């Protein structure tokens, strides 16, 4: 083989090796920050229809139930360390985080010490992120501003998921 | 509305599991392609023609990696998808380099078939690892064997000291010999000891991390809590004195220290432990002549007496010359002279890789080790159970510390010791132990990922 071909083969192998490593790094990146969730068109239009139905004139089933029972009575932990436990909504403010002073203590590395709070404002329960590192997710979407929390909508903090229940 | 969470969870479950496995399959094909490339390049530059002989070196690893992959599909669906391709890549590179050294020896008139032997040993090691994955459904079973693991570990460590089966090779008494076969029990002992350390520290971490007086802001543990640390230190020194093996004793103590720090989060232990390593090393270099020699050839390798003396720095210096010859881009696979270093296929395989792939390639190989360790520690973080966390962290440290001690030795960063480069070096015991590490990490990651998905 000619000198040039040898040189190309030599550099080629190392290049392939590095491309391999960088493609692994991109896999790891997806592992850390999560994959981009691409919603299907059907799903999006579906939720738009649902929003329309939920308008003031047509209360849907869930809000009907809400009215009957007189609002949520507790936070129910769905997944995470305290899965299955109930935290009564007997205060005006409940803190969620790693600190032992929080009402809902989550023990994992992905939660901040005071991660989020759930506040009772004017008949609604509002969830607010307290500048946490990894964010608070309502119904799978990271919230930037305080968000009104409805019944049976999952909220995720670190690896813990909870929701309001009657 | 209430079944919202279910409909959301379902696509995640369906997508994530097979996706990670099929990604693993894609990566394995890629790895197999690179392995074929290496072998072809080596044969072309050594013999100027290409024949079907390289298939003997390529096919077994390719098939074994896919059998392993199928075992994962059946028995550990949610396991990490990067560990198997990474380990296979290193194992393949090892086979290629050893085959390359065989060709160089053949050109000098010495018939040696270490490469073919390495292929068979790889098959054996991967088969045992796959069997462990198949049989061991839950790694928590190992927790029950904490103290049995300790006893078995110490026993296997002492095996080479027995009169009939024990064997001394190159001055270190680390092997047992049964007829034609030799085996290095210390490689398996380190796994048993990691299981023991993880089990022991899970039980005692609270008393180790919380109790003790605070002096100048540093919490000093009670004397009785320092007992285990002293015991492991004495045991490591015992390995150093009785079996004359610096690397292994450093490895055992290092793993224990790392796990102690992971379990308690107290820098005090790390500081004391590193102090103990340095004290032990300095005292040993004064009292034990072979440790003193090692230190001397590490600090003054280019002094004539060291270079020519028996057991001196000849090997180390030849390795350094080889790596210098490789430079930044390397001599190309099959283009260097790695056979000029004594024991190039075992202790100095890293120097051979460095000569032929150059600095660029060496960094690639080191990043692969880094990725393996990273995945291991990541598995440790994501698991919720203390024993699993410590076990995964300990297994990652086994790989990381070995690489540090060996590569540091070859690069003259630390004194040269007789450890093997994981997956690359020729030798069945080391291959077996490292594939078992991968099998256990995969098992732990499977249970870690299942608990998140639930």
Tab-separated table of N, CA and C in Angstrom, chain A residues 18 21 24-25 28, chain B residues 83 86 90 362-378 396 399-400 403:
chain	number	residue	atom	x	y	z
A	18	UNK	N	-13.183	7.966	17.647
A	18	UNK	CA	-13.671	9.177	18.320
A	18	UNK	C	-15.120	9.459	17.991
A	21	UNK	N	-17.101	7.401	20.299
A	21	UNK	CA	-17.167	7.940	21.661
A	21	UNK	C	-18.116	9.133	21.726
A	24	UNK	N	-21.657	8.061	21.763
A	24	UNK	CA	-22.027	7.596	23.109
A	24	UNK	C	-22.319	8.795	24.006
A	25	UNK	N	-21.510	9.840	23.867
A	25	UNK	CA	-21.737	11.023	24.699
A	25	UNK	C	-23.113	11.624	24.422
A	28	UNK	N	-25.580	9.692	26.292
A	28	UNK	CA	-25.530	10.045	27.713
A	28	UNK	C	-26.188	11.393	27.953
B	83	UNK	N	-22.717	-0.321	28.542
B	83	UNK	CA	-21.631	-1.086	29.155
B	83	UNK	C	-21.149	-2.230	28.270
B	86	UNK	N	-19.086	-0.995	25.242
B	86	UNK	CA	-17.801	-0.445	25.682
B	86	UNK	C	-16.821	-1.563	26.039
B	90	UNK	N	-13.178	-2.683	24.079
B	90	UNK	CA	-11.857	-2.839	24.686
B	90	UNK	C	-11.351	-4.259	24.505
B	362	UNK	N	-4.801	6.964	22.578
B	362	UNK	CA	-4.729	6.699	24.004
B	362	UNK	C	-5.837	7.442	24.732
B	363	UNK	N	-6.056	8.682	24.324
B	363	UNK	CA	-7.135	9.438	24.967
B	363	UNK	C	-8.477	8.785	24.686
B	364	UNK	N	-8.636	8.239	23.471
B	364	UNK	CA	-9.888	7.542	23.162
B	364	UNK	C	-10.070	6.339	24.091
B	365	UNK	N	-8.989	5.538	24.243
B	365	UNK	CA	-9.080	4.354	25.097
B	365	UNK	C	-9.377	4.762	26.547
B	366	UNK	N	-8.696	5.813	27.003
B	366	UNK	CA	-8.943	6.258	28.376
B	366	UNK	C	-10.369	6.780	28.526
B	367	UNK	N	-10.897	7.429	27.474
B	367	UNK	CA	-12.290	7.899	27.601
B	367	UNK	C	-13.251	6.730	27.684
B	368	UNK	N	-12.904	5.614	27.049
B	368	UNK	CA	-13.785	4.448	27.149
B	368	UNK	C	-13.814	3.948	28.595
B	369	UNK	N	-12.628	3.893	29.227
B	369	UNK	CA	-12.610	3.523	30.645
B	369	UNK	C	-13.401	4.531	31.478
B	370	UNK	N	-13.240	5.800	31.146
B	370	UNK	CA	-13.962	6.850	31.865
B	370	UNK	C	-15.470	6.639	31.730
B	371	UNK	N	-15.899	6.311	30.503
B	371	UNK	CA	-17.335	6.105	30.280
B	371	UNK	C	-17.837	4.904	31.075
B	372	UNK	N	-17.054	3.820	31.104
B	372	UNK	CA	-17.478	2.643	31.883
B	372	UNK	C	-17.649	3.034	33.342
B	373	UNK	N	-16.638	3.744	33.886
B	373	UNK	CA	-16.712	4.157	35.281
B	373	UNK	C	-17.883	5.099	35.510
B	374	UNK	N	-18.076	6.021	34.556
B	374	UNK	CA	-19.185	6.963	34.688
B	374	UNK	C	-20.522	6.232	34.718
B	375	UNK	N	-20.681	5.267	33.817
B	375	UNK	CA	-21.949	4.528	33.802
B	375	UNK	C	-22.143	3.809	35.129
B	376	UNK	N	-21.054	3.219	35.651
B	376	UNK	CA	-21.143	2.504	36.922
B	376	UNK	C	-21.584	3.427	38.043
B	377	UNK	N	-20.970	4.598	38.133
B	377	UNK	CA	-21.319	5.532	39.212
B	377	UNK	C	-22.733	6.069	39.012
B	378	UNK	N	-23.107	6.239	37.757
B	378	UNK	CA	-24.455	6.686	37.441
B	378	UNK	C	-25.489	5.651	37.926
B	396	UNK	N	-17.355	-0.044	40.071
B	396	UNK	CA	-16.777	0.965	39.176
B	396	UNK	C	-15.366	1.322	39.607
B	399	UNK	N	-12.604	-1.082	38.374
B	399	UNK	CA	-12.095	-0.802	37.030
B	399	UNK	C	-11.231	0.463	37.041
B	400	UNK	N	-11.771	1.531	37.653
B	400	UNK	CA	-11.072	2.819	37.599
B	400	UNK	C	-9.701	2.740	38.264
B	403	UNK	N	-7.127	0.770	36.213
B	403	UNK	CA	-6.619	1.552	35.083
B	403	UNK	C	-5.624	2.590	35.588
